[in-house]
Tab-separated table of C-alpha atoms and ligand atoms in Angstrom:
chain	number	residue	atom	x	y	z
U	294	UNK	CA	9.683	-21.224	-32.146
U	295	UNK	CA	12.943	-22.259	-31.890
U	296	UNK	CA	15.938	-19.509	-31.680
U	297	UNK	CA	16.564	-19.371	-35.223
U	298	UNK	CA	13.190	-18.552	-36.267
U	299	UNK	CA	12.610	-16.361	-33.535
U	300	UNK	CA	15.648	-14.175	-34.777
U	301	UNK	CA	14.473	-14.249	-38.184
U	302	UNK	CA	10.783	-13.398	-37.555
U	303	UNK	CA	12.255	-10.200	-35.242
U	304	UNK	CA	14.866	-9.345	-38.113
U	305	UNK	CA	12.083	-9.441	-40.734
U	306	UNK	CA	9.418	-7.234	-38.823
U	307	UNK	CA	12.419	-4.571	-38.409
U	308	UNK	CA	13.294	-4.842	-41.856
U	309	UNK	CA	11.657	-1.001	-42.433
U	310	UNK	CA	14.011	0.108	-39.331
U	311	UNK	CA	17.283	2.141	-39.337
U	312	UNK	CA	20.416	-0.270	-39.726
U	313	UNK	CA	21.687	0.881	-36.364
U	314	UNK	CA	18.273	-0.158	-34.980
U	315	UNK	CA	18.795	-3.546	-36.849
U	316	UNK	CA	22.225	-3.964	-35.522
U	317	UNK	CA	21.449	-3.311	-31.555
U	318	UNK	CA	18.164	-5.652	-31.948
U	319	UNK	CA	20.271	-8.260	-33.744
U	320	UNK	CA	23.059	-7.813	-31.019
U	321	UNK	CA	20.536	-8.301	-27.952
U	322	UNK	CA	18.736	-11.301	-30.181
U	323	UNK	CA	21.869	-13.352	-30.196
U	324	UNK	CA	23.710	-12.492	-26.753
U	325	UNK	CA	20.742	-13.289	-24.374
U	326	UNK	CA	18.680	-16.226	-24.288
U	327	UNK	CA	15.461	-15.308	-24.446
U	328	UNK	CA	13.936	-18.916	-25.089
U	329	UNK	CA	15.583	-20.041	-21.358
U	330	UNK	CA	13.364	-17.350	-19.702
U	331	UNK	CA	10.153	-18.339	-21.531
U	332	UNK	CA	9.045	-21.820	-20.062
U	333	UNK	CA	9.518	-20.084	-16.371
U	334	UNK	CA	6.336	-17.837	-17.437
U	335	UNK	CA	2.848	-19.086	-16.632
U	336	UNK	CA	0.860	-19.308	-19.836
U	337	UNK	CA	-1.941	-17.343	-19.076
U	338	UNK	CA	-2.169	-14.263	-17.255
U	339	UNK	CA	-1.124	-10.534	-17.040
U	340	UNK	CA	2.525	-10.492	-17.531
U	341	UNK	CA	4.669	-7.278	-17.487
U	342	UNK	CA	7.617	-6.586	-19.654
U	343	UNK	CA	9.370	-3.755	-17.580
U	344	UNK	CA	12.313	-2.215	-19.252
U	345	UNK	CA	11.074	-3.899	-22.692
U	346	UNK	CA	13.515	-2.062	-25.005
U	347	UNK	CA	12.247	-3.269	-28.279
U	348	UNK	CA	9.801	-6.128	-26.976
U	349	UNK	CA	12.198	-8.816	-28.288
U	350	UNK	CA	10.523	-10.432	-25.154
U	351	UNK	CA	7.262	-9.423	-25.008
U	352	UNK	CA	6.781	-10.786	-28.537
U	353	UNK	CA	7.795	-14.088	-27.557
U	354	UNK	CA	5.742	-14.155	-24.543
U	355	UNK	CA	2.723	-13.222	-26.354
U	356	UNK	CA	3.391	-15.624	-29.757
U	357	UNK	CA	3.827	-18.055	-27.196
U	358	UNK	CA	0.349	-17.855	-25.541
U	359	UNK	CA	-2.733	-15.846	-26.706
U	360	UNK	CA	-3.799	-16.409	-23.078
U	361	UNK	CA	-0.834	-14.045	-21.760
U	362	UNK	CA	-2.071	-10.380	-21.274
U	363	UNK	CA	1.353	-8.537	-22.206
U	364	UNK	CA	1.741	-5.307	-20.837
U	365	UNK	CA	5.511	-3.964	-22.341
U	366	UNK	CA	6.564	-0.878	-20.519
U	367	UNK	CA	9.792	0.998	-21.210
U	368	UNK	CA	11.067	4.852	-20.597
U	369	UNK	CA	13.002	5.265	-24.155
U	370	UNK	CA	10.517	6.883	-26.655
U	371	UNK	CA	12.217	5.226	-29.531
U	372	UNK	CA	12.498	2.069	-28.164
U	373	UNK	CA	8.699	1.926	-27.679
U	374	UNK	CA	7.954	3.327	-31.049
U	375	UNK	CA	10.090	0.185	-32.496
U	376	UNK	CA	8.595	-2.157	-29.784
U	377	UNK	CA	4.797	-1.124	-32.019
U	378	UNK	CA	6.058	-1.722	-35.074
U	379	UNK	CA	7.612	-5.267	-33.789
U	380	UNK	CA	4.524	-5.977	-32.116
U	381	UNK	CA	1.718	-5.327	-34.371
U	382	UNK	CA	-0.891	-7.531	-34.899
U	383	UNK	CA	-0.588	-9.107	-31.704
U	384	UNK	CA	-4.170	-8.501	-29.721
U	385	UNK	CA	-2.553	-9.652	-26.617
U	386	UNK	CA	0.041	-7.322	-26.262
U	387	UNK	CA	0.056	-3.607	-25.197
U	388	UNK	CA	2.656	-0.738	-25.185
U	389	UNK	CA	3.152	1.710	-22.601
U	390	UNK	CA	5.207	5.116	-23.124
U	391	UNK	CA	6.146	6.992	-20.187
U	392	UNK	CA	3.854	9.730	-22.117
U	393	UNK	CA	0.776	7.382	-22.006
U	394	UNK	CA	-1.609	7.297	-18.924
U	395	UNK	CA	-1.256	3.918	-17.358
U	396	UNK	CA	-4.115	2.260	-16.002
U	397	UNK	CA	-3.192	1.655	-12.408
U	398	UNK	CA	-5.781	0.385	-10.670
U	399	UNK	CA	-6.913	-2.324	-13.234
U	400	UNK	CA	-3.778	-4.630	-14.059
U	401	UNK	CA	-2.285	-6.670	-11.393
U	402	UNK	CA	0.078	-9.014	-12.822
U	403	UNK	CA	0.937	-12.485	-12.127
U	404	UNK	CA	4.272	-11.691	-13.347
U	405	UNK	CA	6.777	-9.166	-13.927
U	406	UNK	CA	9.664	-9.574	-15.932
U	407	UNK	CA	12.881	-7.255	-15.538
U	408	UNK	CA	15.506	-8.276	-17.985
U	409	UNK	CA	18.575	-6.618	-18.012
U	410	UNK	CA	17.449	-3.188	-16.549
U	411	UNK	CA	18.568	-2.865	-13.358
U	412	UNK	CA	22.046	-1.813	-14.047
U	413	UNK	CA	21.181	1.430	-15.561
U	414	UNK	CA	19.325	2.462	-12.014
U	415	UNK	CA	20.806	3.930	-8.787
U	416	UNK	CA	20.765	1.491	-5.880
U	417	UNK	CA	17.894	3.525	-4.355
U	418	UNK	CA	16.081	3.368	-7.382
U	419	UNK	CA	16.592	-0.297	-7.942
U	420	UNK	CA	15.026	-0.957	-4.164
U	421	UNK	CA	11.886	1.641	-4.877
U	422	UNK	CA	11.568	-0.351	-8.104
U	423	UNK	CA	11.517	-3.994	-6.546
U	424	UNK	CA	9.064	-2.434	-3.742
U	425	UNK	CA	6.939	-0.796	-6.413
U	426	UNK	CA	6.494	-4.502	-8.017
U	427	UNK	CA	6.314	-6.181	-4.538
U	428	UNK	CA	3.265	-3.726	-4.088
U	429	UNK	CA	1.573	-4.341	-7.323
U	430	UNK	CA	1.938	-7.693	-8.115
U	431	UNK	CA	-1.032	-10.182	-7.214
U	432	UNK	CA	-1.147	-12.667	-4.437
U	433	UNK	CA	1.253	-15.614	-5.310
U	434	UNK	CA	2.843	-13.412	-7.939
U	435	UNK	CA	6.312	-13.819	-9.681
U	436	UNK	CA	8.949	-11.256	-10.683
U	437	UNK	CA	11.589	-12.937	-12.838
U	438	UNK	CA	14.857	-10.593	-12.977
U	439	UNK	CA	17.758	-11.073	-15.022
U	440	UNK	CA	21.073	-9.545	-13.991
U	441	UNK	CA	24.985	-9.447	-15.203
U	442	UNK	CA	26.354	-10.241	-11.433
U	443	UNK	CA	28.762	-7.940	-10.578
U	444	UNK	CA	31.934	-9.965	-10.087
U	445	UNK	CA	35.464	-10.076	-10.240
U	446	UNK	CA	36.425	-12.211	-13.655
U	447	UNK	CA	37.009	-11.196	-17.397
U	448	UNK	CA	33.529	-11.556	-18.358
U	449	UNK	CA	31.974	-9.197	-16.050
U	450	UNK	CA	34.877	-6.454	-17.254
U	451	UNK	CA	33.591	-7.260	-21.089
U	452	UNK	CA	30.448	-6.723	-20.154
U	453	UNK	CA	30.761	-3.055	-18.471
U	454	UNK	CA	33.284	-2.428	-21.016
U	455	UNK	CA	30.257	-3.003	-23.540
U	456	UNK	CA	27.371	-1.041	-21.680
U	457	UNK	CA	30.097	1.790	-21.684
U	458	UNK	CA	30.295	1.723	-25.530
U	459	UNK	CA	26.161	1.352	-25.588
U	460	UNK	CA	25.040	3.537	-22.874
U	461	UNK	CA	27.658	6.176	-22.977
U	462	UNK	CA	29.522	6.518	-26.239
U	463	UNK	CA	26.554	5.469	-28.530
U	464	UNK	CA	23.811	6.269	-26.294
U	465	UNK	CA	21.430	3.214	-28.021
U	466	UNK	CA	20.162	2.871	-24.329
U	467	UNK	CA	18.827	5.378	-22.078
U	468	UNK	CA	20.109	5.232	-18.587
U	469	UNK	CA	18.449	8.820	-17.024
U	470	UNK	CA	20.890	8.905	-14.267
U	471	UNK	CA	23.658	8.362	-17.043
U	472	UNK	CA	25.066	5.721	-14.723
U	473	UNK	CA	26.127	2.029	-15.519
U	474	UNK	CA	25.963	0.810	-12.126
U	475	UNK	CA	25.801	-3.330	-11.879
U	476	UNK	CA	25.111	-5.112	-8.960
U	477	UNK	CA	26.361	-8.743	-7.069
U	478	UNK	CA	23.935	-11.257	-6.492
U	479	UNK	CA	23.919	-10.894	-3.224
U	480	UNK	CA	22.762	-7.745	-3.509
U	481	UNK	CA	19.886	-8.495	-5.269
U	482	UNK	CA	19.135	-11.362	-3.349
U	483	UNK	CA	18.717	-8.838	-0.198
U	484	UNK	CA	16.575	-6.492	-1.927
U	485	UNK	CA	14.140	-8.713	-3.130
U	486	UNK	CA	14.029	-10.417	0.405
U	487	UNK	CA	13.956	-7.010	2.398
U	488	UNK	CA	11.159	-6.061	-0.102
U	489	UNK	CA	9.035	-9.277	0.875
U	490	UNK	CA	9.374	-11.617	-1.575
U	491	UNK	CA	10.034	-15.482	-0.400
U	492	UNK	CA	10.930	-18.714	-2.556
U	493	UNK	CA	14.226	-16.604	-4.347
U	494	UNK	CA	15.764	-19.123	-6.791
U	495	UNK	CA	18.136	-18.217	-8.729
U	496	UNK	CA	19.334	-19.770	-12.097
U	497	UNK	CA	22.779	-18.962	-14.285
U	498	UNK	CA	21.830	-18.455	-17.756
U	499	UNK	CA	24.586	-19.070	-20.238
U	500	UNK	CA	24.938	-16.993	-23.193
U	501	UNK	CA	24.098	-18.231	-26.767
U	502	UNK	CA	28.204	-18.546	-28.572
U	503	UNK	CA	30.146	-16.895	-29.032
U	504	UNK	CA	28.958	-14.199	-26.167
U	505	UNK	CA	30.978	-13.941	-23.162
U	506	UNK	CA	27.946	-12.919	-20.619
U	507	UNK	CA	27.516	-14.572	-17.672
U	508	UNK	CA	23.513	-13.625	-16.709
U	509	UNK	CA	21.781	-14.673	-13.346
U	510	UNK	CA	17.882	-14.918	-13.503
U	511	UNK	CA	16.666	-14.564	-10.196
U	512	UNK	CA	12.729	-16.037	-9.298
U	513	UNK	CA	10.849	-14.654	-6.408
U	514	UNK	CA	7.571	-15.066	-5.263
U	515	UNK	CA	4.852	-12.822	-3.122
U	516	UNK	CA	2.895	-15.113	-0.745
T	1048	LIG	C1	19.375	-3.626	-22.374
T	1048	LIG	S1	17.987	-2.801	-22.422
T	1048	LIG	C2	17.548	-4.674	-22.194
T	1048	LIG	C3	15.842	-4.461	-22.914
T	1048	LIG	C4	14.506	-5.492	-22.883
T	1048	LIG	N1	14.447	-6.020	-21.363
T	1048	LIG	C5	15.511	-6.593	-23.499
T	1048	LIG	O1	15.559	-7.603	-22.470
T	1048	LIG	O2	15.545	-6.940	-24.663
T	1048	LIG	C6	17.462	-1.900	-20.803
T	1048	LIG	C7	16.340	-1.125	-21.028
T	1048	LIG	O3	15.823	-0.388	-19.728
T	1048	LIG	C8	15.363	0.540	-20.408
T	1048	LIG	N2	15.362	1.563	-19.035
T	1048	LIG	C9	15.873	2.414	-18.901
T	1048	LIG	N3	15.785	2.906	-17.627
T	1048	LIG	C10	14.478	2.415	-16.982
T	1048	LIG	C11	14.145	2.349	-16.016
T	1048	LIG	N4	13.970	3.290	-14.777
T	1048	LIG	N5	12.761	1.521	-15.893
T	1048	LIG	C12	12.470	0.385	-17.080
T	1048	LIG	N6	13.181	0.538	-17.988
T	1048	LIG	C13	14.180	1.314	-17.971
T	1048	LIG	C14	16.126	1.274	-21.552
T	1048	LIG	O4	15.506	2.240	-22.042
T	1048	LIG	C15	16.020	-0.029	-22.133
T	1048	LIG	O5	15.122	0.044	-23.149
């Protein structure tokens, strides 16, 4: 599915949602290069999308290969409600909400994807999440994490101001701690390594025109 078809199908599926939801989803779809992440995910096996938001990437994962078993999770009840609307009819994806019982013992993921979520957590929670993912992953499993790296650049300043608007003013995004806490690439590399991940690779992602965000994708393995 090319980028335009992907965006169109997502917005069609959200046709009955509020204008705010559609605007938020449109912004996410046009500013983040989901298609660039897709080839890094194996075509089969259990894939967790942690902090799935509206489930945009979960949709792409599930639609691209029916052999993937996608588990999407987000702590926002509203986001997961919308994700269930968006993902309706896809048999290989399940959306979990904080109120659901999560069948922990059976579902060991082959890949865990976390796209633009860590900036909402404190340093201690980031470390805790990465460590929990390490312990849940299958052997030879992979974690894929997208961040906007904290760095001295106008791109970073604009990203920070955007999140100030989205998280603090509009409250479109859930931050339980009410913080915006972007991390440097070095910080993330260090916690991945401290938690036991190896073969840590870094990829630069370019935001689609005319967006300014600089995303970095970390891909790391559990032996
Ligand atoms: C910028 S959105 C990204 C959503 C989605 N990953 C995407 O790429 O479209 C950040 C998401 O992280 C979720 N989130 C906030 N705190 C979280 C936590 N502690 N664990 C997992 N997700 C969290 C928010 O509810 C929100 O949906």
